[in-house]
Amino acid sequence: MDNRNTDEELLVKIGQHDDAAVRTMVTRKLPRLLALAARMLGDRNEAEDVAQEAFIRLWRQAGSWQGGRATFDTWLHRVTLNLCYDRLRRHREQPVAETPERADPAPDPEQSLATRDESDRIKRALASLPDRQREAIVLQYYQEFSNIEAAQIMDISIEALESLLARARRNLRTALEETAQQEKAK
């Protein structure tokens, strides 16, 4: 399959049950969808499930896809975010134990511990944000979407996105400062 095909061309081929087009689309989109879902959910296994479901929906919609209001990429990221929100709602309804820590293969344990602690602090601070603020931060900084693209995905104006980002940055800064103060007190 030619990797120079546009997403829309691949969608037509996927709608015709072209296996090579499916593989190309998965190769092209999977890393960003996994990263988005992992940031939103904080769990790699959950993120993989969400990405799989997003691709199932893509496959089902491919034959009837019609461009228009949103680009395909915007639609696919919106589907992924909606699936993440579905899972987050279920988690709120059914609290689960915290995910176990994984063994770190890095050679320098002290540096690895410091990096992991910082990453955990950021992850907790990000998780403490309201859903829409977290979504704006993830799309902007982790998925590297422009303001225009992120606003389209979130179905809001650019001004509303910028407002969400400003509040999210303030809340992140506050959460990280509180965490640092709590750790100093220990």
Tab-separated table of C-alpha atoms in Angstrom:
chain	number	residue	atom	x	y	z
A	1	MET	CA	0.000	0.000	0.000
A	2	ASP	CA	1.332	3.416	-0.963
A	3	ASN	CA	1.894	5.538	2.153
A	4	ARG	CA	1.316	8.681	0.093
A	5	ASN	CA	-2.428	8.066	-0.068
A	6	THR	CA	-4.446	10.665	1.780
A	7	ASP	CA	-6.570	9.579	4.717
A	8	GLU	CA	-9.670	10.049	2.593
A	9	GLU	CA	-8.262	7.834	-0.184
A	10	LEU	CA	-7.446	5.179	2.395
A	11	LEU	CA	-10.982	5.430	3.800
A	12	VAL	CA	-12.442	4.665	0.378
A	13	LYS	CA	-10.168	1.628	0.101
A	14	ILE	CA	-10.992	0.537	3.660
A	15	GLY	CA	-14.675	0.821	2.748
A	16	GLN	CA	-13.907	-1.619	-0.076
A	17	HIS	CA	-12.329	-4.018	2.470
A	18	ASP	CA	-8.741	-3.429	1.319
A	19	ASP	CA	-6.564	-5.059	4.000
A	20	ALA	CA	-3.458	-3.150	2.946
A	21	ALA	CA	-5.315	0.160	3.385
A	22	VAL	CA	-6.374	-0.904	6.879
A	23	ARG	CA	-2.770	-1.746	7.794
A	24	THR	CA	-1.543	1.575	6.407
A	25	MET	CA	-4.181	3.538	8.315
A	26	VAL	CA	-3.402	1.709	11.567
A	27	THR	CA	0.326	2.296	11.094
A	28	ARG	CA	-0.318	5.952	10.383
A	29	LYS	CA	-2.798	6.715	13.200
A	30	LEU	CA	-2.184	4.217	16.012
A	31	PRO	CA	0.766	5.950	17.745
A	32	ARG	CA	-1.091	9.253	18.185
A	33	LEU	CA	-4.349	7.591	19.244
A	34	LEU	CA	-2.507	5.481	21.825
A	35	ALA	CA	-0.679	8.533	23.147
A	36	LEU	CA	-3.910	10.512	23.388
A	37	ALA	CA	-5.806	7.727	25.149
A	38	ALA	CA	-2.910	6.946	27.502
A	39	ARG	CA	-2.681	10.600	28.566
A	40	MET	CA	-6.411	10.853	29.081
A	41	LEU	CA	-6.793	7.547	30.917
A	42	GLY	CA	-3.409	7.086	32.587
A	43	ASP	CA	-3.421	3.389	31.685
A	44	ARG	CA	-1.700	1.843	28.654
A	45	ASN	CA	-3.962	-1.233	28.560
A	46	GLU	CA	-7.088	0.919	28.628
A	47	ALA	CA	-5.552	3.099	25.923
A	48	GLU	CA	-4.980	0.066	23.717
A	49	ASP	CA	-8.615	-0.967	24.159
A	50	VAL	CA	-9.790	2.535	23.252
A	51	ALA	CA	-7.567	2.651	20.155
A	52	GLN	CA	-8.881	-0.735	19.055
A	53	GLU	CA	-12.477	0.431	19.456
A	54	ALA	CA	-11.694	3.643	17.540
A	55	PHE	CA	-10.353	1.586	14.639
A	56	ILE	CA	-13.414	-0.654	14.710
A	57	ARG	CA	-15.578	2.457	14.404
A	58	LEU	CA	-13.351	3.740	11.603
A	59	TRP	CA	-13.744	0.439	9.764
A	60	ARG	CA	-17.540	0.543	10.183
A	61	GLN	CA	-17.773	4.159	8.981
A	62	ALA	CA	-15.218	3.979	6.162
A	63	GLY	CA	-17.697	3.009	3.444
A	64	SER	CA	-20.051	5.866	4.268
A	65	TRP	CA	-17.517	8.555	5.257
A	66	GLN	CA	-18.366	11.981	3.947
A	67	GLY	CA	-16.045	14.864	4.594
A	68	GLY	CA	-17.599	18.149	5.433
A	69	ARG	CA	-17.677	19.923	8.753
A	70	ALA	CA	-14.681	18.083	10.211
A	71	THR	CA	-11.604	16.482	8.733
A	72	PHE	CA	-11.158	12.768	9.106
A	73	ASP	CA	-8.321	13.261	11.604
A	74	THR	CA	-10.513	15.543	13.718
A	75	TRP	CA	-13.324	12.981	13.642
A	76	LEU	CA	-11.003	10.108	14.616
A	77	HIS	CA	-9.533	12.031	17.557
A	78	ARG	CA	-13.032	13.062	18.705
A	79	VAL	CA	-14.139	9.405	18.604
A	80	THR	CA	-11.068	8.467	20.657
A	81	LEU	CA	-11.742	11.204	23.217
A	82	ASN	CA	-15.387	10.165	23.514
A	83	LEU	CA	-14.324	6.574	24.143
A	84	CYS	CA	-11.891	7.816	26.817
A	85	TYR	CA	-14.683	9.786	28.502
A	86	ASP	CA	-16.909	6.707	28.459
A	87	ARG	CA	-14.202	4.771	30.299
A	88	LEU	CA	-13.530	7.611	32.742
A	89	ARG	CA	-17.238	7.738	33.606
A	90	ARG	CA	-17.253	3.987	34.227
A	91	HIS	CA	-14.204	4.320	36.488
A	92	ARG	CA	-15.929	6.996	38.527
A	93	GLU	CA	-18.864	4.681	38.941
A	94	GLN	CA	-16.671	1.690	39.848
A	95	PRO	CA	-13.534	2.753	41.721
A	96	VAL	CA	-10.560	0.494	41.091
A	97	ALA	CA	-7.284	0.056	42.898
A	98	GLU	CA	-4.354	2.148	41.736
A	99	THR	CA	-2.366	0.629	38.893
A	100	PRO	CA	0.736	-1.231	40.060
A	101	GLU	CA	4.145	0.292	39.450
A	102	ARG	CA	6.188	-1.343	36.741
A	103	ALA	CA	9.820	-2.327	37.076
A	104	ASP	CA	12.093	0.335	35.562
A	105	PRO	CA	14.824	-1.105	33.302
A	106	ALA	CA	16.912	2.107	33.423
A	107	PRO	CA	20.505	1.626	34.578
A	108	ASP	CA	20.571	4.562	37.059
A	109	PRO	CA	17.999	3.878	39.794
A	110	GLU	CA	18.254	7.313	41.454
A	111	GLN	CA	17.765	9.199	38.203
A	112	SER	CA	14.998	6.832	37.168
A	113	LEU	CA	13.257	7.336	40.512
A	114	ALA	CA	13.449	11.123	40.207
A	115	THR	CA	12.147	11.007	36.640
A	116	ARG	CA	9.358	8.626	37.592
A	117	ASP	CA	8.420	10.763	40.612
A	118	GLU	CA	8.221	13.861	38.414
A	119	SER	CA	6.228	11.966	35.802
A	120	ASP	CA	3.865	10.672	38.497
A	121	ARG	CA	3.394	14.193	39.894
A	122	ILE	CA	2.547	15.505	36.437
A	123	LYS	CA	0.260	12.540	35.757
A	124	ARG	CA	-1.608	13.108	39.056
A	125	ALA	CA	-1.848	16.851	38.427
A	126	LEU	CA	-3.147	16.225	34.909
A	127	ALA	CA	-5.672	13.702	36.224
A	128	SER	CA	-6.890	16.236	38.803
A	129	LEU	CA	-7.961	18.682	36.092
A	130	PRO	CA	-11.575	18.868	34.985
A	131	ASP	CA	-12.113	16.723	31.883
A	132	ARG	CA	-12.315	19.562	29.359
A	133	GLN	CA	-9.170	21.259	30.719
A	134	ARG	CA	-7.278	17.944	30.602
A	135	GLU	CA	-8.524	17.364	27.051
A	136	ALA	CA	-7.298	20.813	25.955
A	137	ILE	CA	-3.850	20.278	27.524
A	138	VAL	CA	-3.466	16.787	26.046
A	139	LEU	CA	-4.474	17.902	22.557
A	140	GLN	CA	-2.259	20.987	22.645
A	141	TYR	CA	0.895	19.763	24.355
A	142	TYR	CA	0.963	15.993	24.047
A	143	GLN	CA	-0.777	15.536	20.690
A	144	GLU	CA	0.744	18.783	19.359
A	145	PHE	CA	-2.409	19.991	17.635
A	146	SER	CA	-2.629	23.651	16.719
A	147	ASN	CA	-5.212	25.782	18.509
A	148	ILE	CA	-7.422	25.622	15.423
A	149	GLU	CA	-7.236	21.818	15.222
A	150	ALA	CA	-7.729	21.305	18.956
A	151	ALA	CA	-10.718	23.652	18.963
A	152	GLN	CA	-12.244	21.719	16.051
A	153	ILE	CA	-11.731	18.397	17.809
A	154	MET	CA	-13.323	19.769	20.979
A	155	ASP	CA	-16.063	21.474	18.958
A	156	ILE	CA	-15.453	24.849	20.608
A	157	SER	CA	-14.197	28.242	19.484
A	158	ILE	CA	-10.503	29.084	19.547
A	159	GLU	CA	-11.203	31.661	22.268
A	160	ALA	CA	-12.898	28.996	24.409
A	161	LEU	CA	-9.924	26.685	23.878
A	162	GLU	CA	-7.477	29.398	24.901
A	163	SER	CA	-9.548	30.093	28.003
A	164	LEU	CA	-9.555	26.376	28.889
A	165	LEU	CA	-5.793	26.208	28.358
A	166	ALA	CA	-5.179	29.234	30.580
A	167	ARG	CA	-7.290	27.771	33.399
A	168	ALA	CA	-5.701	24.342	32.926
A	169	ARG	CA	-2.169	25.770	33.140
A	170	ARG	CA	-3.066	27.669	36.335
A	171	ASN	CA	-4.642	24.567	37.864
A	172	LEU	CA	-1.666	22.402	36.875
A	173	ARG	CA	0.767	24.896	38.350
A	174	THR	CA	-1.245	25.029	41.595
A	175	ALA	CA	-1.501	21.236	41.815
A	176	LEU	CA	2.242	20.814	41.217
A	177	GLU	CA	3.097	23.476	43.807
A	178	GLU	CA	0.830	21.821	46.384
A	179	THR	CA	2.435	18.455	45.680
A	180	ALA	CA	5.912	19.950	46.093
A	181	GLN	CA	4.920	21.548	49.419
A	182	GLN	CA	3.432	18.270	50.667
A	183	GLU	CA	6.617	16.413	49.766
A	184	LYS	CA	8.761	19.009	51.545
A	185	ALA	CA	6.643	18.608	54.680
A	186	LYS	CA	7.302	14.863	54.767
